[in-house]
Coordinates of C-alpha atoms in Angstrom, one line a residue:
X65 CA 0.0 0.0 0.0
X66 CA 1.5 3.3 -0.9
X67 CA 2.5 5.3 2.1
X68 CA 0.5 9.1 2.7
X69 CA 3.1 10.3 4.7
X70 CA 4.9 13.5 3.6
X71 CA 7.8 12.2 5.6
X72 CA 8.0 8.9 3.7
X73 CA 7.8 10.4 0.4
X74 CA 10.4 12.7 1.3
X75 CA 12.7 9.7 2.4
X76 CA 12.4 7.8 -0.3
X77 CA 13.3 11.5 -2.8
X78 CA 16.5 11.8 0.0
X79 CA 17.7 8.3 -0.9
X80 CA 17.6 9.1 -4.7
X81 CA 19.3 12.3 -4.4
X82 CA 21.9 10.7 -2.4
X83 CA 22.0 7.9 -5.0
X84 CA 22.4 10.0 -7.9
X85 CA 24.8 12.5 -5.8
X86 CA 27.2 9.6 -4.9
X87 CA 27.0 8.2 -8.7
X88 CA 28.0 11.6 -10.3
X89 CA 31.1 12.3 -7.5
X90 CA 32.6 8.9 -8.2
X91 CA 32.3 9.5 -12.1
X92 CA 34.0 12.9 -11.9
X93 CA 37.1 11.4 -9.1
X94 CA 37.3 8.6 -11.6
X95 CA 37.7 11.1 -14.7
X96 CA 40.2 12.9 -12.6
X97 CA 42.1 9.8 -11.8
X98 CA 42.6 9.1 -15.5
X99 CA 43.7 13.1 -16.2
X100 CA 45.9 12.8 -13.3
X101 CA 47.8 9.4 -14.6
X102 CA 47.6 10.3 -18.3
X103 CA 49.8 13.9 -17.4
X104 CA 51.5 12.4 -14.5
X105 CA 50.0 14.8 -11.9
X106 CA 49.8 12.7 -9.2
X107 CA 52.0 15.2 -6.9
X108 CA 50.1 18.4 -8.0
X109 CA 46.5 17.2 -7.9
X110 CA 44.3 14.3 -6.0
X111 CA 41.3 12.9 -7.4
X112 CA 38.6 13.8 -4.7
X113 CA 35.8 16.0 -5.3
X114 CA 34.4 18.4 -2.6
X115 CA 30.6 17.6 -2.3
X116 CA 29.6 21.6 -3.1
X117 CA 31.6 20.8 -6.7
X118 CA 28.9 17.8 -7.4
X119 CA 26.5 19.5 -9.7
X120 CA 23.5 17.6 -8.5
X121 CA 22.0 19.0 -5.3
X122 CA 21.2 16.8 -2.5
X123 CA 17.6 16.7 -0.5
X124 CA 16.9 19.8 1.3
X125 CA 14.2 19.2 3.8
X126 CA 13.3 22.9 3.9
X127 CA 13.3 23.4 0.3
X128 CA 11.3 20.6 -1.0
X129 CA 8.3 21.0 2.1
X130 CA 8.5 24.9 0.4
X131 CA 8.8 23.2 -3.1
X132 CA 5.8 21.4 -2.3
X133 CA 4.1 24.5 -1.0
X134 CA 4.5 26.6 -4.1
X135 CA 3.2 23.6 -6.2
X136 CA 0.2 23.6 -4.3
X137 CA -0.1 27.6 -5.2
X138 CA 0.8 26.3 -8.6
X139 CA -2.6 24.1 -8.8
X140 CA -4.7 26.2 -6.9
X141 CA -3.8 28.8 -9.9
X142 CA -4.2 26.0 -13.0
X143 CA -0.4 26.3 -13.6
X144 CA -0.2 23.1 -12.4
X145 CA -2.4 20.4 -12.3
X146 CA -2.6 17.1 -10.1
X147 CA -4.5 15.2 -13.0
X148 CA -1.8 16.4 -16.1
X149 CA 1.7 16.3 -16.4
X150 CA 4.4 19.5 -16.7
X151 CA 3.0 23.4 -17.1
X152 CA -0.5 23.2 -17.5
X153 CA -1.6 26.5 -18.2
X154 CA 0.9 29.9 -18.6
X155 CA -1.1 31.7 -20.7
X156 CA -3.4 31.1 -24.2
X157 CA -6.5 29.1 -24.2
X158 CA -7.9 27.6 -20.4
X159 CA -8.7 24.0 -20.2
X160 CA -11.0 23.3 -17.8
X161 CA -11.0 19.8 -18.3
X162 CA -7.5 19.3 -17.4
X163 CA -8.8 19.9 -13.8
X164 CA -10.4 17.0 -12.0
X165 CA -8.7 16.8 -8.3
X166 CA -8.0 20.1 -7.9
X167 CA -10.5 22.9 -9.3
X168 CA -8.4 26.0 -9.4
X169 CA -9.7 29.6 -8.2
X170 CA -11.9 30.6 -10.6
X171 CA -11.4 34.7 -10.1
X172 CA -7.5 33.9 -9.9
X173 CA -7.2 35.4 -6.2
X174 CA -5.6 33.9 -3.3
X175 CA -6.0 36.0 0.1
X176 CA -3.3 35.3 2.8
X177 CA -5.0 36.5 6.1
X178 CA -3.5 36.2 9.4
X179 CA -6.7 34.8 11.1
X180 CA -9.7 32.6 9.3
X181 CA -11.7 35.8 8.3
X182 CA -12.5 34.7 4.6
X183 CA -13.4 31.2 3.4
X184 CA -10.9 31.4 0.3
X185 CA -8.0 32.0 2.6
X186 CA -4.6 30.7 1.4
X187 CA -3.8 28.6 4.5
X188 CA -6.9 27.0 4.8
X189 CA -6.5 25.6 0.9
X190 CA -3.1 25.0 1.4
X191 CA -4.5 22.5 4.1
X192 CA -7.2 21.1 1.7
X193 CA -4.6 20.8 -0.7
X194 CA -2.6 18.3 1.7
X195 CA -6.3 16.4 2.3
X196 CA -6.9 15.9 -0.9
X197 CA -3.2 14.5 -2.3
X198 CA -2.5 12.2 1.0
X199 CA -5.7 11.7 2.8
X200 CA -6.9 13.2 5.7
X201 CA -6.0 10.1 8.1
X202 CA -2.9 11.3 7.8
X203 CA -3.9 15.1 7.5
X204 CA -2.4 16.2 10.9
X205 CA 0.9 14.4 10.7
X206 CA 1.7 15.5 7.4
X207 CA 0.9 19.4 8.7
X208 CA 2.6 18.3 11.4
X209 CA 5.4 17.8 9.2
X210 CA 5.6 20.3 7.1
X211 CA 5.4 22.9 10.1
X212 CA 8.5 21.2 11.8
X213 CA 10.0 21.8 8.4
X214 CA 9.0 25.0 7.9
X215 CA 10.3 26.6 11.2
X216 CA 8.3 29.5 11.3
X217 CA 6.8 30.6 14.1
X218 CA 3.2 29.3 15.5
X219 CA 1.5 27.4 18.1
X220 CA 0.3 24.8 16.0
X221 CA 0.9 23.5 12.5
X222 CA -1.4 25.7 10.6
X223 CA -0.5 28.7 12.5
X224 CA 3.3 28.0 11.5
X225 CA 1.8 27.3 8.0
X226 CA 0.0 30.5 7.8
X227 CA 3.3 32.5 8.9
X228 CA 5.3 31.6 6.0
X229 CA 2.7 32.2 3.8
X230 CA 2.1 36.0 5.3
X231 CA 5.9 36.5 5.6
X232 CA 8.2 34.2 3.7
X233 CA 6.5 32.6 0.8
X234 CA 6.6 35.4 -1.3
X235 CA 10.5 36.3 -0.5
X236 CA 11.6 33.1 -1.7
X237 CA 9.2 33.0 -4.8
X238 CA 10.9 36.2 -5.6
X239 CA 14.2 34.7 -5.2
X240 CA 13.7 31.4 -7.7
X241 CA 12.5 33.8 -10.0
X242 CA 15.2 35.8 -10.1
X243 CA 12.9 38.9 -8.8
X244 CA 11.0 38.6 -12.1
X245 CA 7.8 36.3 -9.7
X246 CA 4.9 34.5 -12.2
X247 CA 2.7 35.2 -9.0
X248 CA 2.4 38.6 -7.6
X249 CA 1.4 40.0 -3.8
X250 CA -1.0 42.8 -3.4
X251 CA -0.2 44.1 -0.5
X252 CA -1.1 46.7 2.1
X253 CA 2.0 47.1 4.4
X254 CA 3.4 45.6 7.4
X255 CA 0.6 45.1 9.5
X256 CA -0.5 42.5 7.0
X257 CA -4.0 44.3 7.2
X258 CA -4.5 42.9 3.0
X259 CA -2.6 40.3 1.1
X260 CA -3.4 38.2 -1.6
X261 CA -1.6 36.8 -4.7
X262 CA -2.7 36.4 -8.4
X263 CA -0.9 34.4 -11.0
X264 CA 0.4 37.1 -14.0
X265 CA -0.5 34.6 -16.8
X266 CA -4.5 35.0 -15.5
X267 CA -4.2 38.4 -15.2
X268 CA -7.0 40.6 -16.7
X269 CA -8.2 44.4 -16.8
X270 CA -10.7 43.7 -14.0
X271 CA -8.6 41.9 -12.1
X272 CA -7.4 45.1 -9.8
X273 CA -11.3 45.8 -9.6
X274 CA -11.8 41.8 -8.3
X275 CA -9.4 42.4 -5.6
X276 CA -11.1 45.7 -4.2
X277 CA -14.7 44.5 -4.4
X278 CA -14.4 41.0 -3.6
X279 CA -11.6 41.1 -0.9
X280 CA -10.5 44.3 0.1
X281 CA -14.3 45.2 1.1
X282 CA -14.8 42.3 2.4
X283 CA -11.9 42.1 4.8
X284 CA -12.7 45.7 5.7
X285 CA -16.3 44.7 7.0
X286 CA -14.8 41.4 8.8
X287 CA -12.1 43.9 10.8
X288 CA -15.2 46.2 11.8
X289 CA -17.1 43.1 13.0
X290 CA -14.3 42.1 14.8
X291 CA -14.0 45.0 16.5
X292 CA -17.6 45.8 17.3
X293 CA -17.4 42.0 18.9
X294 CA -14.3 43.4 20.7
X295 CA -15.7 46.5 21.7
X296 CA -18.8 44.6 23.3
X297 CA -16.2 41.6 25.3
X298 CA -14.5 44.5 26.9
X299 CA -17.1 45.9 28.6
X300 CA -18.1 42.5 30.0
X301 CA -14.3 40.7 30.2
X302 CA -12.9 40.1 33.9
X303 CA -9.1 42.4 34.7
X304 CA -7.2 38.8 33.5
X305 CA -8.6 39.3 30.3
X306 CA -9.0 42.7 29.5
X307 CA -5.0 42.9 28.2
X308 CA -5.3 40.3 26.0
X309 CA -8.6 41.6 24.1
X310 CA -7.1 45.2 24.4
X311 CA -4.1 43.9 22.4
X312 CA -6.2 42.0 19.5
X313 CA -8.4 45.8 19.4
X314 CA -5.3 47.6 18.5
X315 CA -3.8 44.9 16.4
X316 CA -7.0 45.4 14.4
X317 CA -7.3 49.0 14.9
X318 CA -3.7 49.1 12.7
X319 CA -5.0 46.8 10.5
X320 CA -8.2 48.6 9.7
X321 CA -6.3 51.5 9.3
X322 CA -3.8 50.6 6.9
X323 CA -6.5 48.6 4.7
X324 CA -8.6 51.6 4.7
X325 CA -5.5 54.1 3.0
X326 CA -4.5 50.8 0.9
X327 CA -8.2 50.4 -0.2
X328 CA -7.7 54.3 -1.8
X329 CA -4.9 53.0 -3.9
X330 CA -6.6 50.5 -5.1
X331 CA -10.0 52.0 -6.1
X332 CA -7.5 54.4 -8.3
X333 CA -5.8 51.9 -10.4
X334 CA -9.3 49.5 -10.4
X335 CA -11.0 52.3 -12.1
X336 CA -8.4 52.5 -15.0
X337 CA -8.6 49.2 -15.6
X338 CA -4.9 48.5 -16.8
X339 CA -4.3 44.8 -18.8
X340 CA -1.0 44.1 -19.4
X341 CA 1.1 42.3 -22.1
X342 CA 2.9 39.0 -21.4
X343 CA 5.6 40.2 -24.1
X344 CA 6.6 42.7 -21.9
X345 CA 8.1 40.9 -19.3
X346 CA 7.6 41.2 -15.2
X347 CA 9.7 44.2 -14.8
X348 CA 7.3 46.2 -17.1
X349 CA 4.2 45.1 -16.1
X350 CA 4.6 45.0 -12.6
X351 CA 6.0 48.5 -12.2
X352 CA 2.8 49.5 -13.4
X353 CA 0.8 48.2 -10.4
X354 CA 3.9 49.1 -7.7
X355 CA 2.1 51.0 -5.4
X356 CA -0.2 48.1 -4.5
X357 CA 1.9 45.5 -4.5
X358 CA 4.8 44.1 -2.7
X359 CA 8.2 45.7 -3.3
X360 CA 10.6 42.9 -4.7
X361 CA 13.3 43.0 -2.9

């Protein structure tokens, strides 16, 4: 019975790599032994290779669970596909039918919240995503294990998970992309009051206009409610409690704040209604939506 344990599959991939590591650095010492004899170098040079010269990479625990994280992201978007092999869709005609296991986002918006305030929420389909590819018998060992992973901070495995996604994901998409990312982060600032990615090959002219109605609104009313509930506990909460609720009010307060000036920016550039040209590269078309998305750094 095949195993749906993360932590199995990623054993079995360590023991290749190592496999295929160990095959390649005793090809290249044995093609430096024969250099060495044919022009009598034995005193100059030795035949050993250092393991950072071996051109195939070894397992990475961190980078494949974040590997695996991004290809989630990747179906989610229709880039990738669990039911269809290589690049699915980057650009051109959609094919819906290549999707069966995984339906991807149909308004191509993914919102990263730092609490479960909307039902499309990043971490929760990151979660679903697990569920779906190795069961959910196994669902909290595998989050489990992908937390422990991970590194980030959290109490439990989807708090860890939802960390990275808020502040690390995007970073290190940036950086296999050579700053020139296929998925881009609208984002408010550093109180994390809005973010949410979109795939560049599914961009289109309303898809500014998408984010402000859809999300930004609705996260806006969510931090209101919040805070009317907040407003309503402290009246009522006991001296042990009234510190921690005061802290979540002006966590939120920020929040609300900075959503509210971010939601300005946005309703500008959603009323222009700005496509952009894949022919044009990242750098072009991204500039042209910099002030409400995240600086690539």
């Amino acid at each position: 019975m095949m195993s749906k344990l993360i932590s199995d599959k990623y054993k079995q991939w360590e023991s290749e790599c190592e496999a295929r590591f160990q095959k390649l650095k005793s090809n290249e010492e044995e093609l430096n032994r024969i250099f060495i004899d044919i022009y009598g170098l034995q005193d100059e040079l030795t035949p050993e290779v250092e393991d950072r010269d071996v051109t195939v990479r070894r397992a990475d625990l961190t980078r494949e669970i974040k590997s695996l994280i991004s290809y989630a992201v990747g179906c989610l978007f229709g880039r990738y596909s669990l039911d269809a092999d290589g690049l699915c869709y980057a650009g051109g005609e959609w094919d819906a039918g290549k999707y069966k296991t995984i339906i991807p986002v149909k308004d191509n918006v993914l919102p990263i919240c730092d609490d479960d305030y909307l039902e499309s929420d990043l971490t929760g389909k990151i979660v679903d995503f697990v569920k779906t590819v190795y069961g959910e018998d196994t669902l909290e060992e595998n989050l489990k294990f992908i937390a422990d992973a991970l590194g980030t901070k959290g109490a439990t495995p989807r708090e860890v998970i939802r960390n990275y996604l808020l502040t690390g994901f995007y970073a290190d998409h940036c950086k296999i992309y050579q700053k020139r990312p296929i998925y881009w982060l609208f984002s408010s600032g550093k109180k994390h009051g809005f973010k949410a990615l979109v795939y560049m090959h599914r961009w289109e002219k309303t898809t500014v206009a998408t984010v402000r109605t859809d999300y930004v609104h609705e996260l806006q009313e969510r931090y209101r409610t919040q805070l009317s509930m907040l407003g309503e506990q402290l009246e009522q909460a006991a001296p042990s409690e009234r510190v921690k609720l005061k802290k979540r009010q002006e966590k939120l307060t920020a929040q609300l704040d900075e959503i509210n000036a971010y939601e300005e920016k946005v309703h500008h550039l959603a009323d222009r209604m700005i496509d952009i040209d894949l022919d044009d590269g990242v750098k072009v078309n991204y500039a042209k939506f910099a002030e409400i998305l995240e600086k690539i750094k």
